[in-house]
Amino acid sequence: MTTAHVTCPLCEATCGLEVTIDEKSLVTRVRGDSEDVFSKGYICPKGASLGALHHDPDRLTAPLVKRDGEFVEVTWDEAFAEIDRRLRPIIDEHGRNAVAVYAGNPTVHNSALVLYGRVFFKALGTRNFYTATTVDQMPKHFSSGYLFGDPQTIPVADLDRTEHLLILGANPLVSNGSLMTAPDTRGKLRGIQKRGGKIVVLDPRRTRTAQLADEHHAIRPGTDALFLFALVNVLFAENRVRPGEHVDGVDEVRALAEPFTPEAVAPATGIDAAEIRRIALELADAERAAVYGRMGTTTQAYGTIASWLVDVLNTLTGNLDREGGVMFPLPALWRPRRSSPFTSGRWTSRVRGYPEVLGELPVATLADEIETPGEGQVRALVTISGNPALSTPNSARLSEALRQLDFMVSLDVYLNETTRHADVILPGPSPLERPHYDVALYALAVRNVANWTPQTLETDMPQEWVTLLRLAGIAAGQGPDVDVAAFDTMVAGETARRTGVDLSLAEGRTGPARMIDLMLRGGPYGLSLADLEAAPHGIDLGALKPRLPEALATASGKVELAPEAITKDVPRLRAELDKAPDGGLLLIGRRHLSSNNSWMHNLTPLVRGRNRCTVQVHPDDASRLGLTDGGLASVTSRAGKLEAPVEVTADVRPGVVSMPHGWGHDLDGTRTKVAAAHAGVNSNLVADETLLDVPSGNAVLNGIPVEVAPV
Ligand SMILES: Nc1nc2c(c(=O)[nH]1)N[C@H]1C(S)=C(S)[C@@H](COP(=O)(O)OP(=O)(O)OC[C@H]3O[C@@H](n4cnc5c(=O)[nH]c(N)nc54)[C@H](O)[C@@H]3O)O[C@H]1N2
Ligand SMILES: Nc1nc2c(c(=O)[nH]1)N[C@H]1C(S)=C(S)[C@@H](COP(=O)(O)OP(=O)(O)OC[C@H]3O[C@@H](n4cnc5c(=O)[nH]c(N)nc54)[C@H](O)[C@@H]3O)O[C@H]1N2
Ligand code: SF4
Ligand SMILES: [Mo]
């Protein structure tokens, strides 16, 4: 028996887990590591299933190549030779933009994919670059980019010290927190209440988080920007504005907020004007307060304005960069300092003219780019840990487009709804077969921490950084047999140069371990990987500290509260005030503690129990529409139609129906037996790919107009 201490890479909470392994390399137990400096023993059902994931017989362990429509196992060299043979001619004949990339959510949770994905993307040099960010948090990057100068500079709620938390469109008790790395959010939210503080939740559904909160307001979907603007309006009207130093643009915000009085937004939001006023004043008068918005505020038509207003409120109430307010973490890894402030729209998408943001185009337009002939048409696709065939809007249309590609490669651990369209699938090691450091998420942690996970179990499979370097070699025209060790040393040398650390200090290490050693050494705490290796439960680097103005990268060196790139979208929102709600139904999403987007449904412990893929309908709507609990309903939108069982519940607001995403595992050609037996229905069949948040290009996944009828 051996015991390993690993950081769970499945969601953003970064829990420390204790994994027990027997002599035959069988995972016999996974439990929370009570000594972990951050998570202190917390674990959720997904983390507890790391063993089930590792031992899943459907998890791929060898490359697959499609021959005459059937996947066959091949050697790694054969797989790379096939990619070189088929990808290079497409690049040579049609140019680099003919090859698109889609990187999915687990990329962010995997240091090999984070650190070496960019090497491959650079070698490929395509403008057809797509990620799950445009079905998620792009509006937050956009607003942070303009407010603070850097799209990665996102303030997080100081959960351990705040006394008033206003949550919009987030359900951290189920999601375990997002853009807010905080293991055991339930404990942390309870802590606020124990200190005598208050939690207010705005959500069209009475979620677990809403149930724990002191107050829940069932806002109409898609109206958060109106609601938040009304709070800003009240702060000015009632003389509660105290932004502090380092802030520009307060007067512009005052003028912009003028039309958005509580009375003006009440009909659209469904929240009383008097309530809005009270919520604003309680926020302003709280000793230390934080406003936090997530999926419900970003995946909607006014995602950028809503994300911006969240931080406008934090700033105007004096809670930006203040203990108990929202603060900027200082992670242990070196981070590049931007040489120039963030800007978007440096190029636009070919078919619909959507602006680039962070070098990405909206994944909602990927099907357009594949289907539409002409110069620059996408003919090949590389997916990296993504399942866009389930996770992106109008996924039936995208699936059909994937069929039309000349060539497709997927780096993925399953043969699923997306990868079945690939010509070559390259698997990667399980979380227990690779080392781990959370490169991305410690930059969003409510406490500064660092924790390294050594590789627990051996594998014959190449690490994914090796795979990415070989792909980079192919993309660069050097063929499938690039000298990986030399290439890696070159990449590390570049990191050494940028961090100002002597490469030889990381001698004896390769891959992500060497990169992380260099970045730790060049980072603000001067740590090294050896320090972390000596601390299996992590190193606590303390509570968050004020970081302004040093954290800012704007041209003015100040928080630019009214950037034109955002304020020019306000007239579009203003027009909403003149529209009366049309009484139609709006579809929103829903997450479950035992789910992780689309890809953990092949693990028996996580799909046990009753079918969770239901359409939740309020009793009033159910009786009006003739829907019965357990009966089948059709859900129809501009984009498509689906059928799913009805669950009648007063948890959803009247006029709102809710379905989880990531289901629909009954498609031909997949190899996920357990998931197929718990197939569910794909909610993105009805998500409309033409509905976007205009500035950021983020898809609208919450508040989709639908019709629901009994089947
Ligand atoms: N309607 C609706 N749609 C949504 C959402 C919603 O709320 N509602 N949520 C959106 C959000 S927030 C997100 S982030 C996206 C997620 O969208 P995606 O990232 O496209 O989808 P995932 O379900 O996360 O699929 C992850 C894929 O990575 C593979 N994988 C897992 N681990 C590894 C690994 O270690 N290496 C490799 N190479 N592959 C791996 C899995 O097998 C799976 O195929 O979905 C979005 N879609
Ligand atoms: N168990 C589990 N955990 C996960 C995931 C998972 O699939 N399962 N996915 C992970 C990922 S990739 C992400 S990005 C995070 C997401 O983390 P969260 O954002 O916390 O998760 P959601 O459950 O999508 O919460 C969004 C909430 O917004 C509400 N909502 C919908 N429309 C609106 C609206 O217009 N206004 C307001 N105010 N609220 C609205 C929904 O009812 C829902 O409760 O979760 C992560 N953690
Ligand atoms: S909350 Fe997230 S990080 Fe923690 S055990 Fe669950 S999946 Fe893993
Ligand atoms: Mo996400």
JSON list of C-alpha atoms in Angstrom, two decimals, residues 482-572:
[
{"chain": "A", "resi": 482, "resn": "VAL", "atom": "CA", "xyz": [11.16, 16.18, -33.95]},
{"chain": "A", "resi": 483, "resn": "ASP", "atom": "CA", "xyz": [13.85, 15.81, -31.27]},
{"chain": "A", "resi": 484, "resn": "VAL", "atom": "CA", "xyz": [11.52, 16.23, -28.28]},
{"chain": "A", "resi": 485, "resn": "ALA", "atom": "CA", "xyz": [14.28, 16.66, -25.66]},
{"chain": "A", "resi": 486, "resn": "ALA", "atom": "CA", "xyz": [16.03, 19.38, -27.65]},
{"chain": "A", "resi": 487, "resn": "PHE", "atom": "CA", "xyz": [12.75, 21.11, -28.46]},
{"chain": "A", "resi": 488, "resn": "ASP", "atom": "CA", "xyz": [11.75, 21.03, -24.79]},
{"chain": "A", "resi": 489, "resn": "THR", "atom": "CA", "xyz": [15.08, 22.53, -23.74]},
{"chain": "A", "resi": 490, "resn": "MET", "atom": "CA", "xyz": [14.56, 25.28, -26.28]},
{"chain": "A", "resi": 491, "resn": "VAL", "atom": "CA", "xyz": [11.12, 26.03, -24.88]},
{"chain": "A", "resi": 492, "resn": "ALA", "atom": "CA", "xyz": [12.44, 25.97, -21.31]},
{"chain": "A", "resi": 493, "resn": "GLY", "atom": "CA", "xyz": [15.31, 28.23, -22.37]},
{"chain": "A", "resi": 494, "resn": "GLU", "atom": "CA", "xyz": [12.79, 30.77, -23.59]},
{"chain": "A", "resi": 495, "resn": "THR", "atom": "CA", "xyz": [10.96, 30.61, -20.24]},
{"chain": "A", "resi": 496, "resn": "ALA", "atom": "CA", "xyz": [14.27, 30.98, -18.40]},
{"chain": "A", "resi": 497, "resn": "ARG", "atom": "CA", "xyz": [15.06, 34.08, -20.44]},
{"chain": "A", "resi": 498, "resn": "ARG", "atom": "CA", "xyz": [11.66, 35.64, -19.79]},
{"chain": "A", "resi": 499, "resn": "THR", "atom": "CA", "xyz": [11.62, 34.85, -16.06]},
{"chain": "A", "resi": 500, "resn": "GLY", "atom": "CA", "xyz": [15.23, 35.95, -15.67]},
{"chain": "A", "resi": 501, "resn": "VAL", "atom": "CA", "xyz": [16.17, 32.63, -14.07]},
{"chain": "A", "resi": 502, "resn": "ASP", "atom": "CA", "xyz": [19.29, 30.65, -14.99]},
{"chain": "A", "resi": 503, "resn": "LEU", "atom": "CA", "xyz": [18.15, 27.54, -16.92]},
{"chain": "A", "resi": 504, "resn": "SER", "atom": "CA", "xyz": [20.79, 25.38, -15.26]},
{"chain": "A", "resi": 505, "resn": "LEU", "atom": "CA", "xyz": [19.09, 25.84, -11.87]},
{"chain": "A", "resi": 506, "resn": "ALA", "atom": "CA", "xyz": [16.34, 23.51, -13.10]},
{"chain": "A", "resi": 507, "resn": "GLU", "atom": "CA", "xyz": [18.84, 20.92, -14.31]},
{"chain": "A", "resi": 508, "resn": "GLY", "atom": "CA", "xyz": [17.70, 17.31, -14.26]},
{"chain": "A", "resi": 509, "resn": "ARG", "atom": "CA", "xyz": [14.07, 18.27, -14.88]},
{"chain": "A", "resi": 510, "resn": "THR", "atom": "CA", "xyz": [12.07, 18.22, -18.10]},
{"chain": "A", "resi": 511, "resn": "GLY", "atom": "CA", "xyz": [8.60, 19.17, -19.29]},
{"chain": "A", "resi": 512, "resn": "PRO", "atom": "CA", "xyz": [6.15, 21.01, -17.02]},
{"chain": "A", "resi": 513, "resn": "ALA", "atom": "CA", "xyz": [8.28, 20.26, -13.94]},
{"chain": "A", "resi": 514, "resn": "ARG", "atom": "CA", "xyz": [11.17, 22.28, -15.38]},
{"chain": "A", "resi": 515, "resn": "MET", "atom": "CA", "xyz": [8.89, 25.08, -16.54]},
{"chain": "A", "resi": 516, "resn": "ILE", "atom": "CA", "xyz": [7.19, 25.29, -13.14]},
{"chain": "A", "resi": 517, "resn": "ASP", "atom": "CA", "xyz": [10.54, 25.23, -11.33]},
{"chain": "A", "resi": 518, "resn": "LEU", "atom": "CA", "xyz": [11.68, 28.19, -13.45]},
{"chain": "A", "resi": 519, "resn": "MET", "atom": "CA", "xyz": [8.40, 30.06, -12.98]},
{"chain": "A", "resi": 520, "resn": "LEU", "atom": "CA", "xyz": [8.44, 29.49, -9.21]},
{"chain": "A", "resi": 521, "resn": "ARG", "atom": "CA", "xyz": [12.01, 30.75, -9.01]},
{"chain": "A", "resi": 522, "resn": "GLY", "atom": "CA", "xyz": [11.13, 33.82, -11.05]},
{"chain": "A", "resi": 523, "resn": "GLY", "atom": "CA", "xyz": [7.89, 34.33, -9.08]},
{"chain": "A", "resi": 524, "resn": "PRO", "atom": "CA", "xyz": [7.16, 36.76, -6.24]},
{"chain": "A", "resi": 525, "resn": "TYR", "atom": "CA", "xyz": [7.93, 34.33, -3.39]},
{"chain": "A", "resi": 526, "resn": "GLY", "atom": "CA", "xyz": [11.22, 33.01, -4.84]},
{"chain": "A", "resi": 527, "resn": "LEU", "atom": "CA", "xyz": [10.15, 29.40, -4.26]},
{"chain": "A", "resi": 528, "resn": "SER", "atom": "CA", "xyz": [11.59, 26.43, -6.14]},
{"chain": "A", "resi": 529, "resn": "LEU", "atom": "CA", "xyz": [10.01, 23.12, -7.07]},
{"chain": "A", "resi": 530, "resn": "ALA", "atom": "CA", "xyz": [12.18, 21.43, -4.43]},
{"chain": "A", "resi": 531, "resn": "ASP", "atom": "CA", "xyz": [10.43, 23.56, -1.78]},
{"chain": "A", "resi": 532, "resn": "LEU", "atom": "CA", "xyz": [7.07, 22.25, -2.96]},
{"chain": "A", "resi": 533, "resn": "GLU", "atom": "CA", "xyz": [8.32, 18.67, -3.21]},
{"chain": "A", "resi": 534, "resn": "ALA", "atom": "CA", "xyz": [9.18, 18.94, 0.45]},
{"chain": "A", "resi": 535, "resn": "ALA", "atom": "CA", "xyz": [5.63, 20.08, 1.28]},
{"chain": "A", "resi": 536, "resn": "PRO", "atom": "CA", "xyz": [3.20, 17.38, 0.10]},
{"chain": "A", "resi": 537, "resn": "HIS", "atom": "CA", "xyz": [0.20, 19.19, 1.63]},
{"chain": "A", "resi": 538, "resn": "GLY", "atom": "CA", "xyz": [1.05, 22.49, -0.04]},
{"chain": "A", "resi": 539, "resn": "ILE", "atom": "CA", "xyz": [2.48, 25.80, 1.11]},
{"chain": "A", "resi": 540, "resn": "ASP", "atom": "CA", "xyz": [0.20, 28.48, 2.48]},
{"chain": "A", "resi": 541, "resn": "LEU", "atom": "CA", "xyz": [1.37, 31.89, 1.29]},
{"chain": "A", "resi": 542, "resn": "GLY", "atom": "CA", "xyz": [-1.17, 33.79, 3.32]},
{"chain": "A", "resi": 543, "resn": "ALA", "atom": "CA", "xyz": [-4.33, 35.83, 2.98]},
{"chain": "A", "resi": 544, "resn": "LEU", "atom": "CA", "xyz": [-4.74, 38.12, -0.02]},
{"chain": "A", "resi": 545, "resn": "LYS", "atom": "CA", "xyz": [-3.06, 41.53, 0.26]},
{"chain": "A", "resi": 546, "resn": "PRO", "atom": "CA", "xyz": [-3.88, 44.84, -1.44]},
{"chain": "A", "resi": 547, "resn": "ARG", "atom": "CA", "xyz": [-2.10, 45.11, -4.81]},
{"chain": "A", "resi": 548, "resn": "LEU", "atom": "CA", "xyz": [-3.13, 48.44, -6.31]},
{"chain": "A", "resi": 549, "resn": "PRO", "atom": "CA", "xyz": [-1.80, 50.25, -8.23]},
{"chain": "A", "resi": 550, "resn": "GLU", "atom": "CA", "xyz": [0.98, 47.69, -8.93]},
{"chain": "A", "resi": 551, "resn": "ALA", "atom": "CA", "xyz": [-1.45, 45.12, -10.37]},
{"chain": "A", "resi": 552, "resn": "LEU", "atom": "CA", "xyz": [-2.78, 47.54, -12.98]},
{"chain": "A", "resi": 553, "resn": "ALA", "atom": "CA", "xyz": [-1.63, 47.47, -16.61]},
{"chain": "A", "resi": 554, "resn": "THR", "atom": "CA", "xyz": [-3.86, 50.20, -18.03]},
{"chain": "A", "resi": 555, "resn": "ALA", "atom": "CA", "xyz": [-2.45, 53.09, -20.06]},
{"chain": "A", "resi": 556, "resn": "SER", "atom": "CA", "xyz": [-3.39, 55.57, -17.33]},
{"chain": "A", "resi": 557, "resn": "GLY", "atom": "CA", "xyz": [-2.07, 53.37, -14.52]},
{"chain": "A", "resi": 558, "resn": "LYS", "atom": "CA", "xyz": [-5.52, 53.66, -12.96]},
{"chain": "A", "resi": 559, "resn": "VAL", "atom": "CA", "xyz": [-8.66, 51.56, -12.85]},
{"chain": "A", "resi": 560, "resn": "GLU", "atom": "CA", "xyz": [-10.42, 52.74, -16.02]},
{"chain": "A", "resi": 561, "resn": "LEU", "atom": "CA", "xyz": [-14.00, 52.50, -14.85]},
{"chain": "A", "resi": 562, "resn": "ALA", "atom": "CA", "xyz": [-15.67, 53.67, -18.08]},
{"chain": "A", "resi": 563, "resn": "PRO", "atom": "CA", "xyz": [-13.74, 52.16, -21.00]},
{"chain": "A", "resi": 564, "resn": "GLU", "atom": "CA", "xyz": [-15.24, 52.96, -24.37]},
{"chain": "A", "resi": 565, "resn": "ALA", "atom": "CA", "xyz": [-15.02, 49.33, -25.56]},
{"chain": "A", "resi": 566, "resn": "ILE", "atom": "CA", "xyz": [-17.62, 48.53, -22.90]},
{"chain": "A", "resi": 567, "resn": "THR", "atom": "CA", "xyz": [-19.62, 51.73, -22.56]},
{"chain": "A", "resi": 568, "resn": "LYS", "atom": "CA", "xyz": [-20.39, 51.79, -26.28]},
{"chain": "A", "resi": 569, "resn": "ASP", "atom": "CA", "xyz": [-22.57, 48.70, -25.70]},
{"chain": "A", "resi": 570, "resn": "VAL", "atom": "CA", "xyz": [-24.73, 50.53, -23.12]},
{"chain": "A", "resi": 571, "resn": "PRO", "atom": "CA", "xyz": [-27.22, 51.93, -25.70]},
{"chain": "A", "resi": 572, "resn": "ARG", "atom": "CA", "xyz": [-28.07, 48.33, -26.67]}
]
